[in-house]
GROMACS .gro file of C-alpha atoms in nm:
model
  464
    1MET     CA    1  -3.503  -0.530   1.867
    2TYR     CA    2  -3.185  -0.650   1.692
    3ASP     CA    3  -2.929  -0.931   1.763
    4TYR     CA    4  -2.637  -0.682   1.748
    5ASP     CA    5  -2.573  -0.323   1.757
    6MET     CA    6  -2.321  -0.356   1.466
    7ILE     CA    7  -2.238  -0.628   1.225
    8VAL     CA    8  -1.906  -0.595   1.039
    9ILE     CA    9  -1.856  -0.783   0.720
   10GLY     CA   10  -1.485  -0.842   0.681
   11SER     CA   11  -1.202  -0.832   0.940
   12GLY     CA   12  -0.939  -0.630   0.747
   13PRO     CA   13  -0.796  -0.304   0.880
   14SER     CA   14  -1.121  -0.102   0.851
   15GLY     CA   15  -1.341  -0.389   0.980
   16ARG     CA   16  -1.131  -0.465   1.281
   17ARG     CA   17  -1.095  -0.092   1.383
   18ALA     CA   18  -1.472  -0.045   1.350
   19ALA     CA   19  -1.542  -0.361   1.554
   20VAL     CA   20  -1.317  -0.268   1.839
   21GLN     CA   21  -1.423   0.095   1.838
   22SER     CA   22  -1.790  -0.005   1.862
   23ALA     CA   23  -1.705  -0.260   2.138
   24LYS     CA   24  -1.512  -0.005   2.344
   25ILE     CA   25  -1.826   0.215   2.379
   26GLY     CA   26  -2.021  -0.082   2.505
   27LYS     CA   27  -2.197  -0.192   2.183
   28SER     CA   28  -2.251  -0.561   2.084
   29VAL     CA   29  -2.048  -0.645   1.765
   30LEU     CA   30  -2.039  -0.941   1.540
   31VAL     CA   31  -1.765  -0.969   1.274
   32VAL     CA   32  -1.832  -1.199   0.981
   33GLU     CA   33  -1.522  -1.324   0.807
   34LYS     CA   34  -1.539  -1.579   0.511
   35GLY     CA   35  -1.170  -1.660   0.526
   36ARG     CA   36  -1.024  -1.940   0.737
   37ARG     CA   37  -0.887  -1.698   0.990
   38VAL     CA   38  -0.952  -1.332   1.071
   39GLY     CA   39  -0.739  -1.057   0.921
   40GLY     CA   40  -0.884  -1.009   0.575
   41VAL     CA   41  -0.685  -0.950   0.255
   42SER     CA   42  -0.445  -0.719   0.447
   43VAL     CA   43  -0.310  -1.005   0.670
   44HIS     CA   44  -0.336  -1.303   0.440
   45THR     CA   45  -0.264  -1.191   0.081
   46GLY     CA   46  -0.196  -0.819   0.074
   47THR     CA   47  -0.022  -0.578   0.290
   48ILE     CA   48   0.146  -0.798   0.554
   49PRO     CA   49   0.253  -1.084   0.317
   50SER     CA   50   0.403  -0.854   0.062
   51LYS     CA   51   0.593  -0.647   0.314
   52THR     CA   52   0.717  -0.962   0.491
   53LEU     CA   53   0.830  -1.100   0.155
   54ARG     CA   54   1.011  -0.764   0.082
   55GLU     CA   55   1.191  -0.775   0.422
   56THR     CA   56   1.288  -1.139   0.376
   57VAL     CA   57   1.436  -1.082   0.025
   58LEU     CA   58   1.632  -0.775   0.145
   59ASN     CA   59   1.780  -0.973   0.439
   60LEU     CA   60   1.859  -1.303   0.267
   61SER     CA   61   1.988  -1.139  -0.055
   62GLY     CA   62   2.227  -0.901   0.138
   63TRP     CA   63   2.064  -0.614  -0.058
   64ARG     CA   64   2.142  -0.344   0.202
   65GLU     CA   65   2.506  -0.440   0.209
   66ARG     CA   66   2.574  -0.438  -0.154
   67GLY     CA   67   2.691  -0.081  -0.142
   68PHE     CA   68   2.998  -0.197   0.041
   69TYR     CA   69   3.046  -0.554  -0.081
   70GLY     CA   70   2.938  -0.529  -0.442
   71ARG     CA   71   2.635  -0.647  -0.645
   72SER     CA   72   2.738  -1.013  -0.622
   73TYR     CA   73   2.714  -1.015  -0.239
   74ARG     CA   74   2.455  -1.240  -0.082
   75VAL     CA   75   2.381  -1.349   0.276
   76LYS     CA   76   2.240  -1.682   0.148
   77GLN     CA   77   2.372  -1.804  -0.189
   78ASP     CA   78   2.072  -2.027  -0.299
   79ILE     CA   79   1.746  -1.861  -0.192
   80GLY     CA   80   1.432  -2.072  -0.266
   81ALA     CA   81   1.056  -2.021  -0.224
   82ALA     CA   82   1.069  -2.218   0.094
   83ASP     CA   83   1.300  -1.958   0.249
   84LEU     CA   84   1.050  -1.693   0.185
   85MET     CA   85   0.744  -1.885   0.297
   86ALA     CA   86   0.897  -1.979   0.627
   87ARG     CA   87   0.911  -1.621   0.749
   88LEU     CA   88   0.588  -1.538   0.585
   89HIS     CA   89   0.388  -1.799   0.767
   90LYS     CA   90   0.542  -1.720   1.101
   91THR     CA   91   0.455  -1.345   1.070
   92LEU     CA   92   0.096  -1.409   0.951
   93ASP     CA   93   0.044  -1.653   1.251
   94HIS     CA   94   0.163  -1.374   1.482
   95GLU     CA   95  -0.075  -1.115   1.315
   96VAL     CA   96  -0.379  -1.344   1.345
   97GLU     CA   97  -0.301  -1.417   1.710
   98VAL     CA   98  -0.279  -1.049   1.802
   99LEU     CA   99  -0.606  -0.981   1.619
  100GLU     CA  100  -0.798  -1.275   1.775
  101HIS     CA  101  -0.667  -1.162   2.124
  102GLN     CA  102  -0.789  -0.807   2.046
  103PHE     CA  103  -1.127  -0.929   1.958
  104SER     CA  104  -1.147  -1.153   2.264
  105ARG     CA  105  -1.031  -0.871   2.499
  106ASN     CA  106  -1.299  -0.647   2.372
  107ALA     CA  107  -1.581  -0.899   2.364
  108VAL     CA  108  -1.614  -0.888   1.989
  109ARG     CA  109  -1.785  -1.205   1.852
  110THR     CA  110  -1.677  -1.357   1.530
  111ALA     CA  111  -1.856  -1.586   1.280
  112ARG     CA  112  -1.687  -1.780   1.003
  113GLY     CA  113  -1.876  -1.775   0.688
  114GLU     CA  114  -2.000  -1.590   0.382
  115ALA     CA  115  -2.235  -1.302   0.451
  116ARG     CA  116  -2.517  -1.181   0.228
  117PHE     CA  117  -2.800  -0.935   0.284
  118VAL     CA  118  -3.162  -1.067   0.319
  119SER     CA  119  -3.298  -0.718   0.409
  120PRO     CA  120  -3.138  -0.390   0.504
  121HIS     CA  121  -3.105  -0.502   0.865
  122THR     CA  122  -3.073  -0.880   0.824
  123ILE     CA  123  -2.759  -1.075   0.734
  124GLU     CA  124  -2.758  -1.435   0.630
  125ILE     CA  125  -2.433  -1.640   0.700
  126LEU     CA  126  -2.339  -1.946   0.508
  127ALA     CA  127  -2.080  -2.149   0.697
  128GLU     CA  128  -1.826  -2.371   0.523
  129GLY     CA  129  -2.018  -2.686   0.607
  130GLY     CA  130  -2.334  -2.546   0.445
  131GLU     CA  131  -2.523  -2.439   0.767
  132LEU     CA  132  -2.725  -2.124   0.730
  133SER     CA  133  -2.781  -1.877   1.010
  134SER     CA  134  -2.947  -1.535   1.020
  135VAL     CA  135  -2.866  -1.235   1.235
  136THR     CA  136  -2.993  -0.876   1.251
  137ALA     CA  137  -2.816  -0.553   1.340
  138ALA     CA  138  -2.904  -0.182   1.385
  139HIS     CA  139  -2.597  -0.085   1.189
  140VAL     CA  140  -2.391  -0.273   0.937
  141LEU     CA  141  -2.036  -0.196   0.810
  142ILE     CA  142  -1.929  -0.343   0.476
  143ALA     CA  143  -1.552  -0.388   0.496
  144CYS     CA  144  -1.514  -0.687   0.255
  145GLY     CA  145  -1.224  -0.544   0.070
  146THR     CA  146  -1.119  -0.626  -0.280
  147ARG     CA  147  -0.985  -0.910  -0.494
  148PRO     CA  148  -0.760  -0.906  -0.803
  149PHE     CA  149  -0.916  -0.815  -1.139
  150ARG     CA  150  -0.887  -1.138  -1.348
  151PRO     CA  151  -0.969  -1.078  -1.717
  152ASP     CA  152  -1.048  -1.369  -1.951
  153TYR     CA  153  -0.750  -1.334  -2.172
  154VAL     CA  154  -0.495  -1.405  -1.897
  155PRO     CA  155  -0.439  -1.786  -1.855
  156PHE     CA  156  -0.414  -1.805  -1.479
  157ASN     CA  157  -0.297  -2.143  -1.372
  158GLY     CA  158  -0.157  -2.105  -1.018
  159THR     CA  159   0.176  -2.260  -1.146
  160ASN     CA  160   0.346  -1.975  -1.345
  161VAL     CA  161   0.063  -1.727  -1.416
  162PHE     CA  162  -0.047  -1.555  -1.104
  163ASP     CA  163  -0.269  -1.276  -0.981
  164SER     CA  164  -0.143  -1.053  -0.684
  165ASP     CA  165  -0.310  -1.264  -0.419
  166GLU     CA  166  -0.161  -1.587  -0.549
  167ILE     CA  167   0.197  -1.470  -0.590
  168VAL     CA  168   0.258  -1.485  -0.204
  169GLU     CA  169   0.240  -1.864  -0.227
  170LEU     CA  170   0.464  -1.908  -0.524
  171PRO     CA  171   0.592  -2.267  -0.559
  172LYS     CA  172   0.946  -2.170  -0.682
  173LEU     CA  173   1.153  -1.864  -0.778
  174PRO     CA  174   1.164  -1.788  -1.149
  175ARG     CA  175   1.462  -1.683  -1.345
  176SER     CA  176   1.253  -1.428  -1.524
  177LEU     CA  177   0.933  -1.246  -1.442
  178ALA     CA  178   0.688  -1.027  -1.644
  179VAL     CA  179   0.465  -0.806  -1.441
  180ILE     CA  180   0.155  -0.656  -1.610
  181GLY     CA  181   0.039  -0.337  -1.432
  182ALA     CA  182   0.272  -0.069  -1.305
  183GLY     CA  183   0.053   0.041  -1.010
  184VAL     CA  184   0.156   0.025  -0.650
  185ILE     CA  185   0.121  -0.359  -0.630
  186GLY     CA  186   0.296  -0.429  -0.965
  187VAL     CA  187   0.592  -0.198  -0.888
  188GLU     CA  188   0.634  -0.352  -0.536
  189TYR     CA  189   0.649  -0.707  -0.664
  190ALA     CA  190   0.862  -0.610  -0.970
  191THR     CA  191   1.134  -0.451  -0.748
  192ILE     CA  192   1.115  -0.729  -0.484
  193PHE     CA  193   1.195  -0.991  -0.738
  194SER     CA  194   1.452  -0.774  -0.896
  195ALA     CA  195   1.637  -0.750  -0.565
  196LEU     CA  196   1.661  -1.139  -0.593
  197ASP     CA  197   1.838  -1.088  -0.921
  198VAL     CA  198   1.535  -1.209  -1.119
  199ALA     CA  199   1.521  -1.060  -1.466
  200VAL     CA  200   1.204  -0.839  -1.457
  201THR     CA  201   0.998  -0.687  -1.728
  202LEU     CA  202   0.729  -0.436  -1.612
  203ILE     CA  203   0.454  -0.375  -1.869
  204GLU     CA  204   0.216  -0.075  -1.837
  205PRO     CA  205  -0.029   0.047  -2.109
  206ARG     CA  206   0.005   0.414  -2.000
  207PRO     CA  207   0.302   0.615  -2.089
  208SER     CA  208   0.385   0.680  -1.737
  209PHE     CA  209   0.330   0.514  -1.389
  210LEU     CA  210   0.252   0.617  -1.029
  211ASP     CA  211   0.132   0.948  -1.161
  212PHE     CA  212   0.017   1.067  -0.807
  213ILE     CA  213   0.389   1.074  -0.702
  214ASP     CA  214   0.610   1.383  -0.762
  215LYS     CA  215   0.757   1.342  -1.109
  216GLU     CA  216   1.112   1.421  -1.011
  217LEU     CA  217   1.099   1.134  -0.761
  218ILE     CA  218   0.965   0.898  -1.027
  219GLU     CA  219   1.244   1.005  -1.253
  220GLU     CA  220   1.499   0.921  -0.975
  221PHE     CA  221   1.316   0.582  -0.916
  222THR     CA  222   1.304   0.502  -1.286
  223HIS     CA  223   1.677   0.565  -1.325
  224GLU     CA  224   1.754   0.321  -1.045
  225LEU     CA  225   1.530   0.052  -1.197
  226ARG     CA  226   1.697   0.082  -1.532
  227ASP     CA  227   2.032   0.067  -1.358
  228ARG     CA  228   1.925  -0.276  -1.224
  229ASN     CA  229   1.822  -0.397  -1.564
  230VAL     CA  230   1.453  -0.385  -1.494
  231ALA     CA  231   1.296  -0.366  -1.842
  232LEU     CA  232   1.021  -0.102  -1.869
  233ARG     CA  233   0.752  -0.143  -2.138
  234LEU     CA  234   0.548   0.169  -2.096
  235GLY     CA  235   0.279   0.301  -2.334
  236SER     CA  236   0.192  -0.031  -2.484
  237ALA     CA  237  -0.102  -0.258  -2.379
  238VAL     CA  238  -0.092  -0.642  -2.384
  239SER     CA  239  -0.291  -0.769  -2.688
  240SER     CA  240  -0.258  -1.140  -2.603
  241ILE     CA  241  -0.095  -1.392  -2.373
  242HIS     CA  242  -0.025  -1.757  -2.461
  243LEU     CA  243   0.157  -2.047  -2.302
  244GLY     CA  244   0.423  -2.203  -2.533
  245ASN     CA  245   0.505  -2.574  -2.567
  246ASP     CA  246   0.742  -2.541  -2.278
  247GLY     CA  247   0.464  -2.390  -2.069
  248ARG     CA  248   0.638  -2.045  -2.050
  249PRO     CA  249   0.401  -1.749  -2.077
  250THR     CA  250   0.452  -1.501  -2.361
  251CYS     CA  251   0.293  -1.159  -2.384
  252LYS     CA  252   0.229  -0.990  -2.721
  253LEU     CA  253   0.215  -0.617  -2.692
  254ALA     CA  254   0.023  -0.376  -2.909
  255ASP     CA  255   0.343  -0.222  -3.053
  256GLY     CA  256   0.452  -0.562  -3.188
  257ARG     CA  257   0.700  -0.647  -2.919
  258THR     CA  258   0.680  -0.970  -2.723
  259VAL     CA  259   0.787  -1.053  -2.364
  260ALA     CA  260   0.859  -1.410  -2.278
  261SER     CA  261   0.929  -1.514  -1.909
  262ASP     CA  262   0.940  -1.802  -1.673
  263MET     CA  263   0.653  -1.651  -1.472
  264LEU     CA  264   0.385  -1.388  -1.527
  265LEU     CA  265   0.218  -1.169  -1.261
  266PHE     CA  266  -0.102  -0.988  -1.354
  267ALA     CA  267  -0.146  -0.693  -1.122
  268ALA     CA  268  -0.352  -0.445  -1.320
  269GLY     CA  269  -0.622  -0.345  -1.071
  270ARG     CA  270  -0.859  -0.486  -0.816
  271VAL     CA  271  -1.233  -0.507  -0.781
  272GLY     CA  272  -1.458  -0.479  -0.478
  273ALA     CA  273  -1.550  -0.828  -0.337
  274THR     CA  274  -1.917  -0.733  -0.332
  275ASP     CA  275  -2.067  -0.961  -0.592
  276ARG     CA  276  -2.194  -1.227  -0.341
  277LEU     CA  277  -2.322  -0.980  -0.080
  278ASN     CA  278  -2.673  -0.952  -0.249
  279LEU     CA  279  -2.657  -0.571  -0.203
  280ASP     CA  280  -2.986  -0.529  -0.391
  281ALA     CA  281  -3.164  -0.664  -0.087
  282ALA     CA  282  -3.010  -0.387   0.109
  283GLY     CA  283  -3.095  -0.120  -0.147
  284LEU     CA  284  -2.737  -0.066  -0.259
  285LYS     CA  285  -2.562  -0.038  -0.591
  286VAL     CA  286  -2.196  -0.063  -0.704
  287ASP     CA  287  -1.989   0.071  -0.981
  288HIS     CA  288  -1.825  -0.115  -1.262
  289ARG     CA  289  -1.537  -0.214  -1.030
  290GLY     CA  290  -1.763  -0.336  -0.755
  291ARG     CA  291  -1.697  -0.036  -0.530
  292ILE     CA  292  -1.951   0.127  -0.309
  293ALA     CA  293  -2.014   0.504  -0.293
  294VAL     CA  294  -2.015   0.659   0.052
  295ASP     CA  295  -2.029   1.004   0.212
  296PRO     CA  296  -1.662   1.074   0.268
  297LYS     CA  297  -1.722   1.245   0.602
  298THR     CA  298  -1.944   0.981   0.761
  299LEU     CA  299  -1.877   0.673   0.550
  300GLN     CA  300  -2.257   0.620   0.511
  301THR     CA  301  -2.381   0.452   0.203
  302ALA     CA  302  -2.713   0.544   0.029
  303VAL     CA  303  -2.887   0.352   0.309
  304PRO     CA  304  -2.808   0.556   0.625
  305HIS     CA  305  -2.758   0.277   0.873
  306ILE     CA  306  -2.521   0.077   0.634
  307TYR     CA  307  -2.162   0.205   0.619
  308ALA     CA  308  -1.870   0.099   0.405
  309ALA     CA  309  -1.499   0.159   0.456
  310GLY     CA  310  -1.159   0.031   0.333
  311ASP     CA  311  -1.064  -0.072  -0.011
  312VAL     CA  312  -1.426  -0.148  -0.112
  313ILE     CA  313  -1.499   0.235  -0.144
  314GLY     CA  314  -1.184   0.293  -0.349
  315PHE     CA  315  -0.908   0.556  -0.326
  316PRO     CA  316  -0.686   0.579  -0.137
  317SER     CA  317  -0.707   0.214  -0.061
  318LEU     CA  318  -0.435   0.224   0.218
  319ALA     CA  319  -0.431   0.010   0.517
  320SER     CA  320  -0.368   0.317   0.743
  321THR     CA  321  -0.656   0.525   0.603
  322SER     CA  322  -0.881   0.218   0.601
  323MET     CA  323  -0.837   0.193   0.974
  324GLU     CA  324  -0.927   0.545   1.038
  325GLN     CA  325  -1.232   0.501   0.804
  326GLY     CA  326  -1.354   0.210   1.012
  327ARG     CA  327  -1.319   0.417   1.337
  328VAL     CA  328  -1.502   0.719   1.193
  329ALA     CA  329  -1.789   0.504   1.067
  330ALA     CA  330  -1.828   0.331   1.403
  331CYS     CA  331  -1.826   0.670   1.587
  332HIS     CA  332  -2.084   0.817   1.357
  333ALA     CA  333  -2.316   0.518   1.386
  334PHE     CA  334  -2.326   0.559   1.754
  335GLY     CA  335  -2.351   0.926   1.780
  336LEU     CA  336  -1.994   1.010   1.871
  337GLU     CA  337  -1.827   1.303   1.701
  338PRO     CA  338  -1.454   1.197   1.614
  339PRO     CA  339  -1.202   1.474   1.586
  340PRO     CA  340  -1.156   1.596   1.231
  341PRO     CA  341  -0.900   1.405   1.041
  342PRO     CA  342  -0.562   1.561   0.976
  343GLU     CA  343  -0.530   1.756   0.649
  344PHE     CA  344  -0.238   1.552   0.530
  345PHE     CA  345  -0.163   1.175   0.544
  346PRO     CA  346   0.131   0.990   0.399
  347TYR     CA  347   0.144   0.741   0.116
  348GLY     CA  348   0.398   0.454   0.142
  349ILE     CA  349   0.502   0.231  -0.153
  350TYR     CA  350   0.703  -0.066  -0.023
  351SER     CA  351   0.911  -0.104  -0.338
  352VAL     CA  352   1.289  -0.150  -0.352
  353PRO     CA  353   1.377   0.133  -0.284
  354GLU     CA  354   1.081   0.262  -0.079
  355ILE     CA  355   0.883   0.560  -0.192
  356SER     CA  356   0.684   0.782   0.059
  357THR     CA  357   0.516   1.112   0.017
  358VAL     CA  358   0.303   1.369   0.201
  359GLY     CA  359   0.156   1.699   0.107
  360MET     CA  360   0.161   1.850  -0.244
  361THR     CA  361   0.370   1.744  -0.536
  362GLU     CA  362   0.563   2.013  -0.728
  363GLU     CA  363   0.314   1.968  -1.009
  364GLU     CA  364   0.018   2.045  -0.775
  365VAL     CA  365   0.205   2.360  -0.631
  366ARG     CA  366   0.261   2.494  -0.975
  367LYS     CA  367  -0.102   2.427  -1.081
  368ARG     CA  368  -0.213   2.638  -0.780
  369GLU     CA  369   0.029   2.907  -0.882
  370ILE     CA  370   0.189   2.917  -0.545
  371PRO     CA  371   0.538   3.082  -0.539
  372TYR     CA  372   0.761   2.805  -0.408
  373GLU     CA  373   1.113   2.668  -0.369
  374CYS     CA  374   1.252   2.319  -0.345
  375GLY     CA  375   1.529   2.168  -0.140
  376ILE     CA  376   1.698   1.841  -0.218
  377ALA     CA  377   1.910   1.619  -0.009
  378ARG     CA  378   2.085   1.293  -0.118
  379PHE     CA  379   2.119   1.020   0.128
  380ARG     CA  380   2.492   0.982   0.021
  381GLU     CA  381   2.536   1.339   0.165
  382THR     CA  382   2.460   1.213   0.521
  383SER     CA  383   2.715   1.036   0.735
  384ARG     CA  384   2.455   0.767   0.815
  385GLY     CA  385   2.420   0.704   0.445
  386HIS     CA  386   2.799   0.652   0.416
  387ILE     CA  387   2.786   0.419   0.712
  388MET     CA  388   2.504   0.219   0.549
  389GLY     CA  389   2.671   0.218   0.214
  390LEU     CA  390   2.388   0.398   0.043
  391ASN     CA  391   2.469   0.525  -0.310
  392THR     CA  392   2.117   0.626  -0.392
  393GLY     CA  393   1.807   0.781  -0.226
  394MET     CA  394   1.688   1.137  -0.205
  395MET     CA  395   1.450   1.375  -0.023
  396LYS     CA  396   1.266   1.661  -0.181
  397MET     CA  397   1.103   1.937   0.022
  398ILE     CA  398   0.876   2.203  -0.115
  399PHE     CA  399   0.815   2.539   0.072
  400SER     CA  400   0.609   2.845   0.008
  401VAL     CA  401   0.825   3.146  -0.065
  402LYS     CA  402   0.563   3.385   0.067
  403THR     CA  403   0.471   3.211   0.403
  404ARG     CA  404   0.779   2.985   0.438
  405ARG     CA  405   0.541   2.696   0.526
  406LEU     CA  406   0.626   2.338   0.423
  407LEU     CA  407   0.401   2.228   0.138
  408GLY     CA  408   0.516   1.875   0.061
  409VAL     CA  409   0.789   1.612   0.136
  410HIS     CA  410   0.881   1.335  -0.112
  411ILE     CA  411   1.134   1.058  -0.038
  412VAL     CA  412   1.267   0.770  -0.237
  413GLY     CA  413   1.525   0.545  -0.070
  414GLU     CA  414   1.603   0.332   0.236
  415GLY     CA  415   1.359   0.400   0.525
  416ALA     CA  416   1.144   0.650   0.331
  417THR     CA  417   0.812   0.516   0.494
  418GLU     CA  418   0.952   0.580   0.837
  419LEU     CA  419   1.129   0.917   0.761
  420ILE     CA  420   0.808   1.066   0.617
  421HIS     CA  421   0.644   1.105   0.954
  422ILE     CA  422   0.860   1.399   1.050
  423GLY     CA  423   0.738   1.581   0.741
  424GLN     CA  424   0.388   1.476   0.810
  425ALA     CA  425   0.396   1.631   1.169
  426VAL     CA  426   0.535   1.955   1.043
  427LEU     CA  427   0.287   1.983   0.761
  428ASN     CA  428  -0.024   1.911   0.983
  429LEU     CA  429   0.113   2.160   1.239
  430LYS     CA  430   0.157   2.425   0.965
  431GLY     CA  431   0.532   2.442   1.031
  432THR     CA  432   0.777   2.647   0.833
  433ILE     CA  433   1.131   2.599   0.687
  434ASP     CA  434   1.259   2.744   1.022
  435TYR     CA  435   1.193   2.416   1.199
  436PHE     CA  436   1.429   2.227   0.989
  437ILE     CA  437   1.702   2.501   0.991
  438GLU     CA  438   1.695   2.564   1.365
  439ASN     CA  439   1.638   2.221   1.509
  440THR     CA  440   1.897   1.961   1.594
  441PHE     CA  441   1.873   1.611   1.458
  442ASN     CA  442   2.040   1.302   1.595
  443TYR     CA  443   2.372   1.243   1.435
  444PRO     CA  444   2.440   1.032   1.236
  445THR     CA  445   2.093   0.961   1.098
  446LEU     CA  446   1.911   0.964   0.764
  447ALA     CA  447   1.677   1.220   0.932
  448GLU     CA  448   1.958   1.476   0.878
  449ALA     CA  449   1.834   1.482   0.526
  450TYR     CA  450   1.557   1.713   0.650
  451LYS     CA  451   1.806   1.968   0.751
  452ILE     CA  452   2.022   1.932   0.441
  453ALA     CA  453   1.713   1.978   0.218
  454GLY     CA  454   1.588   2.261   0.436
  455LEU     CA  455   1.909   2.455   0.409
  456ASP     CA  456   1.912   2.384   0.038
  457ALA     CA  457   1.579   2.547  -0.008
  458TRP     CA  458   1.655   2.829   0.227
  459ASN     CA  459   1.970   2.916   0.028
  460ARG     CA  460   1.770   2.947  -0.291
  461MET     CA  461   1.494   3.146  -0.110
  462VAL     CA  462   1.736   3.391   0.036
  463ARG     CA  463   1.887   3.453  -0.305
  464ALA     CA  464   1.544   3.495  -0.451
   0.00000   0.00000   0.00000
């Protein structure tokens, strides 16, 4: 009756996982990707490029060794944009090859072109050369992702005024950078460029930033940014941006201040890339940011055989959760009952230093009126921290006084996004403070911080 059992629009984390899951249970699958190569925003302009850029910067700048050799230490004295791009393109090529092989191995077909709905079951594909083709499917997954929000008052030019997709192809390194938007993307890029000793100003209209992170962690993070001379302009919106006679962008803030810089990055939000999908023909609507509403358990849209997953459905917009959403959508479409998702999943912010968190923040625990106690460990308290030359970094753990169960783990510092998984496992297995006190950790490791923080909390709980 239909050409395919499943058509997936987009080949990012949710799209690829849904396609492979569908294929593994014997279904015919077509992935439609409008980009030049498969991978979506995650591979080409988002997750992988930004993290590769970060790793390249930390390696070439000698950032990780500065605790021993001083702030002026560098592995490569003159770092240019070409140094960053070389590693970036090599990594992206590898990612695409792995994905193409995965599709080939599972008999997932791909079509390059722009997809649009003709009817709820029919998709029209416009190829780059202008050729039109039409295909039908029993089920459709919309996994088209997002694109940067580009307001009219920002003079984007691809030379020194960029959005967060364009910045990964920057032509040269600036001496100074202004970043508008202190969300996850803005904070990541601001700190990456700061590690290159670029003078960075971070502008955010709200009085605070990353509000979903434990406040004590943000205080620690903010202190480190100020120590590195990152200028924070919080609580004041940008009223206008203009390019001077020398071509440099200048931001005028609502409080009367101005911020001039060699380069400007606008990273204040993203919108669903749904405007060209002709969703009306499928019976679907989007919100003001182009996002599609779904049932959070099944990922079904208002039209039952059409699913949506990934960034296009909004929060949490993480590659890790998007993959799981794609798998869940595919399982539901073909009558499989996937196991229930774990209660807690981690957030990772690949700033410099990293931030990662799982479970409840101290603010959430207090709001629920749960009797609790916290334990703190500083990375400099561990032998591995001394060996690595770490002067900063901390772990915060929250425990219930009544049940002794772990409620949340919050880490800022080197390796935070890796370390968090120990806390994630204990949380989802409903473990208690006894696990951290009684267990033996490899020595010397940063993971010892779990034991230090656990003992710190236990001492306070015993006294209480």
